[in-house]
Short mmCIF file of C-alpha atoms in Angstrom, two decimals:
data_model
loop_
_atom_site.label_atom_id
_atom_site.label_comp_id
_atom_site.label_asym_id
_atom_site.label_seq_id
_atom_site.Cartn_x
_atom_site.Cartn_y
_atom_site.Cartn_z
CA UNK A 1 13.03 24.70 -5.35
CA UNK A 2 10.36 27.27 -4.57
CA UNK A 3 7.71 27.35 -2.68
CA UNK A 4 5.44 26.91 -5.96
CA UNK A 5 7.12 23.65 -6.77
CA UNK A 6 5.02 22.44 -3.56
CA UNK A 7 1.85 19.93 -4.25
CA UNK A 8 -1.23 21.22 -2.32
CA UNK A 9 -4.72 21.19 -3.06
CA UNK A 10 -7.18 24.37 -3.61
CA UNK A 11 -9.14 25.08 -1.18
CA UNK A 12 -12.14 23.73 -2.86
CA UNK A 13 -11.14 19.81 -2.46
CA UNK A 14 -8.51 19.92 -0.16
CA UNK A 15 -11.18 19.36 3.12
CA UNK A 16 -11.59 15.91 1.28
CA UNK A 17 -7.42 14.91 1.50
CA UNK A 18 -6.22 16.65 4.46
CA UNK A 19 -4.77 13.63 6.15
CA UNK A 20 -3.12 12.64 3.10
CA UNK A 21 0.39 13.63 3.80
CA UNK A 22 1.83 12.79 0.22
CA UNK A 23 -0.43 15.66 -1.19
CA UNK A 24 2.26 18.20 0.57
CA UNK A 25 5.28 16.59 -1.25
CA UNK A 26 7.93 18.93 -3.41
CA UNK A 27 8.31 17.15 -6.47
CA UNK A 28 10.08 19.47 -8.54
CA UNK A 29 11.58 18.50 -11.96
CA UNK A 30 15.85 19.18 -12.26
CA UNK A 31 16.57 21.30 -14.66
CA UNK A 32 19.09 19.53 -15.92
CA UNK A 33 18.17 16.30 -16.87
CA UNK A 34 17.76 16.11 -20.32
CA UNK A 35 14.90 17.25 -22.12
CA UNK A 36 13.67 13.57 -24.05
CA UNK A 37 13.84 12.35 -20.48
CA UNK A 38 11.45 15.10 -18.84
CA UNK A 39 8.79 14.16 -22.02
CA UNK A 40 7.19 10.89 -21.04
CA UNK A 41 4.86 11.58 -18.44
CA UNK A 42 4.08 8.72 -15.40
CA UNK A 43 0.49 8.89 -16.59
CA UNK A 44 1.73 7.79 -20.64
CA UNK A 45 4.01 5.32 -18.97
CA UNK A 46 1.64 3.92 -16.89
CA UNK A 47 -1.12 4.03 -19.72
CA UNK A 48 1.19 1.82 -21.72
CA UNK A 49 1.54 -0.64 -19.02
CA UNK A 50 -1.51 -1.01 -18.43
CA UNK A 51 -2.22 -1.73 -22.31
CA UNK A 52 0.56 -3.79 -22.38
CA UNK A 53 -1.08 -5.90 -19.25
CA UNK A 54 -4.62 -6.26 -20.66
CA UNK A 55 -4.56 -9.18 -23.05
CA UNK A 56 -3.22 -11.35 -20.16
CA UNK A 57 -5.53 -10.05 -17.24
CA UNK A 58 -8.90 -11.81 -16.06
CA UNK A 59 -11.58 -9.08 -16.15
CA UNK A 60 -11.10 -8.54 -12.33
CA UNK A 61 -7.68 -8.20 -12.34
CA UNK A 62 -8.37 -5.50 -15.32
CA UNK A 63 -10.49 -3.51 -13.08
CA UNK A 64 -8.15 -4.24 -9.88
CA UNK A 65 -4.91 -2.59 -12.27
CA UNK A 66 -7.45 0.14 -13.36
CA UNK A 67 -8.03 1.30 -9.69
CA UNK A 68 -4.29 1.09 -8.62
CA UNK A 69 -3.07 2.82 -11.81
CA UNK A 70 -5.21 5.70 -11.08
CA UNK A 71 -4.51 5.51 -7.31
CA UNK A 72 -0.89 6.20 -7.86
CA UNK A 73 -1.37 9.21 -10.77
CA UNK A 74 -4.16 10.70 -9.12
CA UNK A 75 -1.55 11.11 -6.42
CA UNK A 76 1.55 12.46 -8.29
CA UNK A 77 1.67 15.50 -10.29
CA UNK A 78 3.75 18.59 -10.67
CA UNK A 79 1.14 20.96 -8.77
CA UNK A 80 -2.40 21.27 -7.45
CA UNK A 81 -3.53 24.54 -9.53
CA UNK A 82 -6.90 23.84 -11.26
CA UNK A 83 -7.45 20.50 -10.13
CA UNK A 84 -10.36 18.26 -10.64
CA UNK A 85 -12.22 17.20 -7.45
CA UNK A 86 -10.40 14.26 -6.40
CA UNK A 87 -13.37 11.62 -7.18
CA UNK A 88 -13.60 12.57 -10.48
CA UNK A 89 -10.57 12.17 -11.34
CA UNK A 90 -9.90 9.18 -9.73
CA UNK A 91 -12.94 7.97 -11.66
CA UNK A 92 -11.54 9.59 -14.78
CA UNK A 93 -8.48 7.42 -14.97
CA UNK A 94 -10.04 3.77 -13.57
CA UNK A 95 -12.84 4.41 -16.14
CA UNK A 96 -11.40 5.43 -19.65
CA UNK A 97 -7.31 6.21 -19.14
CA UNK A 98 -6.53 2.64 -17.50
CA UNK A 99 -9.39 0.63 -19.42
CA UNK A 100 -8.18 0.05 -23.01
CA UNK A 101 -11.36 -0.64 -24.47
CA UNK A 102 -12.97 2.26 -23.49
CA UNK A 103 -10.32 4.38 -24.30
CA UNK A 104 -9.95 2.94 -28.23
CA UNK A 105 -13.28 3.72 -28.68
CA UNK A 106 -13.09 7.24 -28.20
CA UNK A 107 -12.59 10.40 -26.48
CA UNK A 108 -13.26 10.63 -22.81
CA UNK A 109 -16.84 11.00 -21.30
CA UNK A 110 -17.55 14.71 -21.62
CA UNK A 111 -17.50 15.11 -17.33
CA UNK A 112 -14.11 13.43 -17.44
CA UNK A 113 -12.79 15.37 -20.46
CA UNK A 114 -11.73 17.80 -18.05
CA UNK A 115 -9.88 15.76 -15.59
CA UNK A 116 -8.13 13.76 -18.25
CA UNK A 117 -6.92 17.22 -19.56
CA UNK A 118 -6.00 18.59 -16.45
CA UNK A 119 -3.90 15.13 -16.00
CA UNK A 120 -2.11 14.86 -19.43
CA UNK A 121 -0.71 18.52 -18.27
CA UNK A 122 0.41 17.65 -14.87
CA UNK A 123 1.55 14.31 -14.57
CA UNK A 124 4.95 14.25 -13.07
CA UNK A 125 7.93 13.06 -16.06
CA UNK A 126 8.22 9.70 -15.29
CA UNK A 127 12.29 10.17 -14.70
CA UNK A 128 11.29 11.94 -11.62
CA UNK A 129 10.25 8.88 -9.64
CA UNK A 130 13.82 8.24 -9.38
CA UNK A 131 14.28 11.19 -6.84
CA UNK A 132 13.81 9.68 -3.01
CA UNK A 133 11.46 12.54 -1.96
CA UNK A 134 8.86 11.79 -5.13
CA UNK A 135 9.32 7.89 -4.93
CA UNK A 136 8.26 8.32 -1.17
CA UNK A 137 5.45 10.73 -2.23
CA UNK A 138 4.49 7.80 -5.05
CA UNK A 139 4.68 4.89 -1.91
CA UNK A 140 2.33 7.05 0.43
CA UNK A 141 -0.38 7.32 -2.05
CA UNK A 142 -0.56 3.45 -2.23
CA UNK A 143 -1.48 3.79 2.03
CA UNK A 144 -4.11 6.00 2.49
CA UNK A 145 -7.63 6.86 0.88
CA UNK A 146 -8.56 10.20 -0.52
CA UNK A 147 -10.67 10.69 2.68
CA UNK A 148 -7.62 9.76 4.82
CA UNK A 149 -8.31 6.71 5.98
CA UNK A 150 -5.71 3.99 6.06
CA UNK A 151 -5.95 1.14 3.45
CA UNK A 152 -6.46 -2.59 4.28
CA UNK A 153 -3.80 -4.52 4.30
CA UNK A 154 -4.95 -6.75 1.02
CA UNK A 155 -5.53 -3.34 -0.31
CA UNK A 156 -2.01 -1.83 0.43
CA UNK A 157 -0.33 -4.82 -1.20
CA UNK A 158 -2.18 -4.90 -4.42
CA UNK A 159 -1.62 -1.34 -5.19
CA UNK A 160 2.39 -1.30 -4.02
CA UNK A 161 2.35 -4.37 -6.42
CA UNK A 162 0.75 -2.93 -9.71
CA UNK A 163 2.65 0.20 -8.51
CA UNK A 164 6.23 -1.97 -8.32
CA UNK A 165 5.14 -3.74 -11.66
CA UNK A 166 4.46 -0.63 -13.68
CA UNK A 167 8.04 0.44 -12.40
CA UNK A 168 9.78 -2.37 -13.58
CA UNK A 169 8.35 -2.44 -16.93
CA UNK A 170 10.47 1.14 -17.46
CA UNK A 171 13.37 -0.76 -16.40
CA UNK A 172 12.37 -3.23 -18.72
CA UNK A 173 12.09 -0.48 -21.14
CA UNK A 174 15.26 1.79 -20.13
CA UNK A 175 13.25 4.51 -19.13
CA UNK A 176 14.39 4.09 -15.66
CA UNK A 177 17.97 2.35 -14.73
CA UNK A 178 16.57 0.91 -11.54
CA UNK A 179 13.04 0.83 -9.72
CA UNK A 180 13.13 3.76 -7.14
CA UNK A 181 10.52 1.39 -4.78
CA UNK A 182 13.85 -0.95 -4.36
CA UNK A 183 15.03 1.83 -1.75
CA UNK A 184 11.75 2.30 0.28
CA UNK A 185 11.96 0.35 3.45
CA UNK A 186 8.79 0.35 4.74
CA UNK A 187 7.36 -2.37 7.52
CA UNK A 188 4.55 -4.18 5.81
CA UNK A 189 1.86 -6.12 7.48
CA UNK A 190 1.67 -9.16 5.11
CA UNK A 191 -0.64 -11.57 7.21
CA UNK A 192 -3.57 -13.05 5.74
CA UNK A 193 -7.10 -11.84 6.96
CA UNK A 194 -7.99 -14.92 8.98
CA UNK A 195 -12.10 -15.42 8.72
CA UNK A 196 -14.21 -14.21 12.07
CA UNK A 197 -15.56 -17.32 13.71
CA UNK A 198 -18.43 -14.77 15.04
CA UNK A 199 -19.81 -14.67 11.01
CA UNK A 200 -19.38 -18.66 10.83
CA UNK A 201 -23.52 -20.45 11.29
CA UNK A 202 -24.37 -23.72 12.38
CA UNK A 203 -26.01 -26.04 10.55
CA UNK A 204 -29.54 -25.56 12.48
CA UNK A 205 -29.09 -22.20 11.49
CA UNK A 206 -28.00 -22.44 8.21
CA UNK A 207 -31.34 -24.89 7.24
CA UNK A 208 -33.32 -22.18 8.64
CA UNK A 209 -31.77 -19.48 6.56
CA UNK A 210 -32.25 -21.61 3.36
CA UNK A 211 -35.89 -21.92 4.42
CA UNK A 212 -36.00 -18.25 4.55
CA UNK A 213 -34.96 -17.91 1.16
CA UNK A 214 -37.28 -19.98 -0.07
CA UNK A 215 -40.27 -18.12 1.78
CA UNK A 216 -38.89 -14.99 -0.58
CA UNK A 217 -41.82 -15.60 -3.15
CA UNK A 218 -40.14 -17.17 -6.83
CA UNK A 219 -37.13 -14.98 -6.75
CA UNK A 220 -36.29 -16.49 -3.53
CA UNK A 221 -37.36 -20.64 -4.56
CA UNK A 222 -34.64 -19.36 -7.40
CA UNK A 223 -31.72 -18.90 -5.09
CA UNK A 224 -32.33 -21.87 -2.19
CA UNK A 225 -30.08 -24.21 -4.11
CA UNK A 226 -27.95 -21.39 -4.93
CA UNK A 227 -26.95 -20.75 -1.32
CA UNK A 228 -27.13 -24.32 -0.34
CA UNK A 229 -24.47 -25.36 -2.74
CA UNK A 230 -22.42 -22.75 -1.58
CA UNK A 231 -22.64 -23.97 2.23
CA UNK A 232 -22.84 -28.00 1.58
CA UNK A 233 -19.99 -27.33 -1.21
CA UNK A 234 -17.98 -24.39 -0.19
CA UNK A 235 -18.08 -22.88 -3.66
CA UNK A 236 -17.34 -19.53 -4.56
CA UNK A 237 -20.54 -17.65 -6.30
CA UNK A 238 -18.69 -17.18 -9.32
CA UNK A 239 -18.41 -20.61 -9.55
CA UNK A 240 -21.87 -21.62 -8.64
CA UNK A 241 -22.74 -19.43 -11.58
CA UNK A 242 -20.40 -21.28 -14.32
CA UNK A 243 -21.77 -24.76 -12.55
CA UNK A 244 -23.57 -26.86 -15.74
CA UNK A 245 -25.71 -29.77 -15.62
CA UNK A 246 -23.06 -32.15 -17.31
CA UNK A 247 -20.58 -31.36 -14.25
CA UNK A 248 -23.20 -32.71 -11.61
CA UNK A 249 -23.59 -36.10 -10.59
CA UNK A 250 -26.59 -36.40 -8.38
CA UNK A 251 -27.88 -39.91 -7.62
CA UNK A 252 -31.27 -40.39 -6.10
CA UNK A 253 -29.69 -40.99 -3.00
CA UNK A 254 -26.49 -40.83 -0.99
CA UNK A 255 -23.56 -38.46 -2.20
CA UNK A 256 -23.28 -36.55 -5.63
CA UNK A 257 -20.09 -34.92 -6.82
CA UNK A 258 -19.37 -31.53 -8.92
CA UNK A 259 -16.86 -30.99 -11.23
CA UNK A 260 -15.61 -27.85 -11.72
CA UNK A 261 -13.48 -26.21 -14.74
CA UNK A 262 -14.07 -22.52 -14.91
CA UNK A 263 -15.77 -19.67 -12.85
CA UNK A 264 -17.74 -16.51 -14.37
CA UNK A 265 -17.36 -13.75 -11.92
CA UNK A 266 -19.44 -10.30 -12.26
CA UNK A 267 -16.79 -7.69 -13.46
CA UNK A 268 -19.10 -5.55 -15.62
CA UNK A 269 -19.24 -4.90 -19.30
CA UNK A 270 -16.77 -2.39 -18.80
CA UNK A 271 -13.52 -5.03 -18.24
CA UNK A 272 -14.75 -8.11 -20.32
CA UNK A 273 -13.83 -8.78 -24.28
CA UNK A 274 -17.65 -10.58 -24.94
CA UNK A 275 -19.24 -7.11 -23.71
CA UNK A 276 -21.29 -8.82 -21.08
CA UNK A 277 -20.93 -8.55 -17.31
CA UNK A 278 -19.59 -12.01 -17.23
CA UNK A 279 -16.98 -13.89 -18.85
CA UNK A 280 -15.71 -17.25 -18.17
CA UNK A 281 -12.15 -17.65 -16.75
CA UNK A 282 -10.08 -20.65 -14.76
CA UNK A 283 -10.52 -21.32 -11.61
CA UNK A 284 -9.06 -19.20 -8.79
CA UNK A 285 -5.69 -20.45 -8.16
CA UNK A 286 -5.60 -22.71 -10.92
CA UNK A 287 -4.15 -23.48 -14.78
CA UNK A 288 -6.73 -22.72 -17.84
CA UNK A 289 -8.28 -26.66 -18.25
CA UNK A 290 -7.43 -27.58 -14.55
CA UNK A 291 -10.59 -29.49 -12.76
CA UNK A 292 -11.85 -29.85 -8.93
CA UNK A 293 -13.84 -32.45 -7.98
CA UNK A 294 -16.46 -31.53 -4.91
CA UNK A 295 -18.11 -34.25 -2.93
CA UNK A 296 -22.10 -33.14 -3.18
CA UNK A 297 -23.53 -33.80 0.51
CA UNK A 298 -27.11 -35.68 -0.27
CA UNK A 299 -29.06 -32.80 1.46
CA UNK A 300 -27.66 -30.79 -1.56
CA UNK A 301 -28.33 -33.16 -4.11
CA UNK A 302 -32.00 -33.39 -3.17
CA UNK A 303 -31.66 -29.15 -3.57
CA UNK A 304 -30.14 -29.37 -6.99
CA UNK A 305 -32.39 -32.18 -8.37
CA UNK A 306 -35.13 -29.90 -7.14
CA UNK A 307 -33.86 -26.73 -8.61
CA UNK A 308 -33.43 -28.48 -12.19
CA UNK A 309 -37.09 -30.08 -12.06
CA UNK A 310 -38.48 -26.36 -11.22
CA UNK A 311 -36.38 -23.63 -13.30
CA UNK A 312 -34.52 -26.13 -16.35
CA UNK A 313 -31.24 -25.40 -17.26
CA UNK A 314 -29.40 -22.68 -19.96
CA UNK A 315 -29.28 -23.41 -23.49
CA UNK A 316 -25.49 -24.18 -22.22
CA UNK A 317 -26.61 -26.31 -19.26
CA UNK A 318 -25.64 -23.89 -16.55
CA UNK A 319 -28.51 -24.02 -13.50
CA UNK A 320 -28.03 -20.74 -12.34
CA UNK A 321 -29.70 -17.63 -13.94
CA UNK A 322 -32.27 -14.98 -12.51
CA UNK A 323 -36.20 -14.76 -14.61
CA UNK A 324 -34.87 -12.83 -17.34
CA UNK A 325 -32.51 -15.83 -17.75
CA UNK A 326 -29.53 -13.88 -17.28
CA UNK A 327 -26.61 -14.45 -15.04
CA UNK A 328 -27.20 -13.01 -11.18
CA UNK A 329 -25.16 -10.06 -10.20
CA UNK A 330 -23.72 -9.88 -6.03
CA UNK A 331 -26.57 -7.21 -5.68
CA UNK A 332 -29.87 -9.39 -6.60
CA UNK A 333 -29.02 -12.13 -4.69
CA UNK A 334 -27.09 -10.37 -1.83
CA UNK A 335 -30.90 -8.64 -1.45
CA UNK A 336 -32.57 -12.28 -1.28
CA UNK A 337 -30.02 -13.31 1.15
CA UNK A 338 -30.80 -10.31 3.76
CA UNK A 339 -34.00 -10.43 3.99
CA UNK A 340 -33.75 -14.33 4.82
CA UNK A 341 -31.11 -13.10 7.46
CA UNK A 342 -33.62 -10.59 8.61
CA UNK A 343 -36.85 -12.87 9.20
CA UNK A 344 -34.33 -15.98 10.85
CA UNK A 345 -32.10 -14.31 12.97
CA UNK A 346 -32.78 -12.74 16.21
CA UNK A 347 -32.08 -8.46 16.73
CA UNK A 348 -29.29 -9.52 18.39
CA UNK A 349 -27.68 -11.91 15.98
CA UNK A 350 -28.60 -9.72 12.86
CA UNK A 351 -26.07 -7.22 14.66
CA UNK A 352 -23.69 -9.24 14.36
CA UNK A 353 -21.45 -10.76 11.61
CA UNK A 354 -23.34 -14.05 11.90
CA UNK A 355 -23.86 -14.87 8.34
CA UNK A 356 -23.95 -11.37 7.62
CA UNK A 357 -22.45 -11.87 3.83
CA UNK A 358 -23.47 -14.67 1.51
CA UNK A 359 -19.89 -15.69 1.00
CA UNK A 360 -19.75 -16.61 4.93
CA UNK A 361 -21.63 -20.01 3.22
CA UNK A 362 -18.81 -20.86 2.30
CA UNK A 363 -16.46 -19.96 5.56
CA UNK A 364 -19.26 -22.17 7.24
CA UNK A 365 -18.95 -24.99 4.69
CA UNK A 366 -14.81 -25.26 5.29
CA UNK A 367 -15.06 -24.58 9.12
CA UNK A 368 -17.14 -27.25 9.75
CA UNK A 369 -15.64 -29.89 7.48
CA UNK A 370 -12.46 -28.77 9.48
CA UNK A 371 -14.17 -29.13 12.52
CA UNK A 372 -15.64 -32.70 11.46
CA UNK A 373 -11.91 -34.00 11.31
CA UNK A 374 -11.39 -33.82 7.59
CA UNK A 375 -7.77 -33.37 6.73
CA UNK A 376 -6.79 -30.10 5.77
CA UNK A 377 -5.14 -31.56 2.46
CA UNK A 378 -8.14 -32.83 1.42
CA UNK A 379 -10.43 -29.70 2.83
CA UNK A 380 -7.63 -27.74 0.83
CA UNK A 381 -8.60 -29.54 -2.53
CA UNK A 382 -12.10 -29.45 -2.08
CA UNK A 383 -12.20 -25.53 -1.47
CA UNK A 384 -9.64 -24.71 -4.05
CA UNK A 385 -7.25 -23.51 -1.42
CA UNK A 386 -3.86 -24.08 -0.60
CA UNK A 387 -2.85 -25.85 2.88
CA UNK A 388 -1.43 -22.92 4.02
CA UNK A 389 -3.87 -20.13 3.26
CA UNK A 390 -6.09 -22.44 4.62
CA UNK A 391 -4.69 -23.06 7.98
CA UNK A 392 -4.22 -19.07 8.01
CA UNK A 393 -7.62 -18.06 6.81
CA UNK A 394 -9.63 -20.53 9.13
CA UNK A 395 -7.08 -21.21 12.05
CA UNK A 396 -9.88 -18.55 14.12
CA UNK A 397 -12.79 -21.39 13.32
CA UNK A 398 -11.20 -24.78 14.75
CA UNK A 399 -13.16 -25.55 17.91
CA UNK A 400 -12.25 -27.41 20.45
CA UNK A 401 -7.88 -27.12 19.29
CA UNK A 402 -6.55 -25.74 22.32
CA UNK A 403 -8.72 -27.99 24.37
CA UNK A 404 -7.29 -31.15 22.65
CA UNK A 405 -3.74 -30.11 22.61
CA UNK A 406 -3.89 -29.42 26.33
CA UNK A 407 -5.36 -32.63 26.85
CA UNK A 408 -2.56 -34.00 24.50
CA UNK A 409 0.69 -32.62 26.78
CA UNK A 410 -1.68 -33.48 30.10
CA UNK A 411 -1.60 -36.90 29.06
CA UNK A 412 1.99 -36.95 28.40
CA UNK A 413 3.16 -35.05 31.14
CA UNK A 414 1.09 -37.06 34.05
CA UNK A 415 -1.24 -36.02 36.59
CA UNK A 416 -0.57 -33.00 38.24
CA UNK A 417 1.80 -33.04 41.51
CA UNK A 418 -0.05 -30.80 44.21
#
């Protein structure tokens, strides 16, 4: 091969990728495999995947596929002459190339048109992948970020997965007679995130927050039961926002319950099939038509009987929507939520990760039914979890464990002989 045949990027956007070692990769095409082989590109293949994938994905996962698909062919092409900058092409591809519905409805945005040209020419043949040197090259681009940084490790194992998938799919096809990832050995850090018991508040704190909210002005008096059925209920925002009046039972007094059948996460027009930013799917972890039934502490019920006296309910029933009556997005209510943060906490608290996201609501709601002595079977079916990622994701939040299990073998063992 010559020294041509070498990936490297101009000098105009390589600054951006210099740590990025797969950028210096040969990836040369043999000469003599045959020519009907060397046609279909990784970017067609992967193009068809992903079409063949988007019927059966939740609008997330669309936009999750989108992002790895373009990760991966951003990453592998026959040279670096003429490129695009790298952010433009990445957004190129996770924008129209790897999201069917955009793509059907037309040629690319006129400041991608470029990028997707540029592509379509230098996408490596997909038969290539099955050389060691360019299947390494394909793994590395699935590690780092354009600006060099290392990916998570959440992140790392979505992208090798869509990556792996996409690969077996031309097996599937016999475009490839084996999946060239089968031969990369690589040590992979596969252990769940556990949740920082720093971000976790207390319930003093957490009453203080929601009084915060409130003080907000009517945006604010909006969200209070919003937030408090995420901590008193551990549920997921997109879940709050699919909540309906029919699946609440809240007495007068003592304990309600909520029954949940469905979420509506925020993926954006762009990834659902009604055209909205929302679209109604299972719940996480679940079957389509699959139910969980959440005990309603009576300090929430008293919020959500308040809420539905104040603001009404949907046409559809749901509780949750902002003053144009449509569904909240992370970004209006994240806002609410921070400047609560910012007039409760102290400097040196709002520092820290104490309640620093919204979603830590719901790490407090499961830590401290956990730390009540609830079982983690039944905290597990409550917060949609399974046993183990539970134990794994909140082990870091148990107080008091080590204390009791010392006290446990003390008791056993005697009093100490000194």
């Amino acid at each position: 091969m010559t020294k041509q045949d070498t990936i490297s990027w101009p000098t105009s956007t390589r600054s951006a990728s210099a740590t990025n070692t797969y950028f210096d990769t040969i990836v040369g095409t043999p000469a003599s495999r045959p020519s009907s082989q060397r046609e279909l590109t990784w970017y067609q293949h992967a193009i068809d995947f992903n079409d063949m994938k988007w019927p059966f994905l939740q609008c997330g996962s669309r936009r999750s596929y989108a992002e790895c698909l373009a990760t991966v062919t951003s990453g592998i092409v026959t040279s670096w002459v003429g490129a695009p900058e790298p952010k433009t092409l990445f957004r190129a591809l996770a924008s129209w190339s790897f999201n069917k519905t955009a793509r059907e409805a037309g040629p690319p945005p006129s400041k991608y048109a470029d990028a997707i040209a540029w592509i379509e020419q230098h996408s490596l043949p997909l038969a290539d992948l099955l050389d060691p040197r360019i299947a390494r090259a394909a793994f590395a681009t699935t590690l780092t970020a354009l600006d060099g940084r290392p990916y998570s490790t959440k992140t790392r194992r979505n992208k090798r997965s869509v990556f792996v998938s996409a690969l077996n799919y031309a097996v599937e096809l016999e475009l490839l007679d084996r999946n060239p990832m089968d031969r990369i050995k690589e040590a992979m850090i596969w252990r769940t995130a556990g949740v920082d018991r720093r971000c976790v508040i207390n319930p003093e704190q957490a009453r203080a927050l929601l009084d915060a909210v409130a003080a907000q002005g009517r945006p604010g008096k909006r969200l209070v039961a919003f937030f408090a059925t995420m901590y008193f209920a551990a549920l997921r925002p997109s879940e709050i926002m699919a909540l309906r009046i029919d699946d609440c039972l809240l007495p007068k007094s003592g304990w309600g319950w909520l029954t949940l059948d469905g979420a509506t996460p925020y993926t954006g027009p762009a990834w659902t099939d009604n055209g909205t930013g929302h679209q109604r799917k299972s719940l996480k972890h679940r079957e389509d038509g699959d139910e969980r039934h959440v005990p309603a502490h009576p300090e929430l019920v008293r919020h959500l009987r308040a809420h539905i006296a104040a603001f009404g309910v949907t046409d559809d029933g749901r509780l949750f929507r902002n003053e144009r009556g449509e569904p909240y997005v992370y970004s209006a209510y994240n806002k609410i939520w921070h400047a609560a943060r910012n007039a409760t906490l102290t400097p040196t608290q709002i520092r820290s990760p104490l309640g620093k996201r919204p979603y830590d609501l719901r790490h407090a709601a499961v830590s401290t039914w956990l730390n009540a002595g609830v079982a983690a079977a039944q905290v597990a079916e409550w917060a949609g979890h399974s046993v183990k990622m539970l134990l794994d994701v909140y082990a870091k939040c148990l107080d008091g464990q080590e204390e009791a299990a010392m006290a446990l073998i003390e008791a056993r063992l005697g009093p100490a002989n000194l």
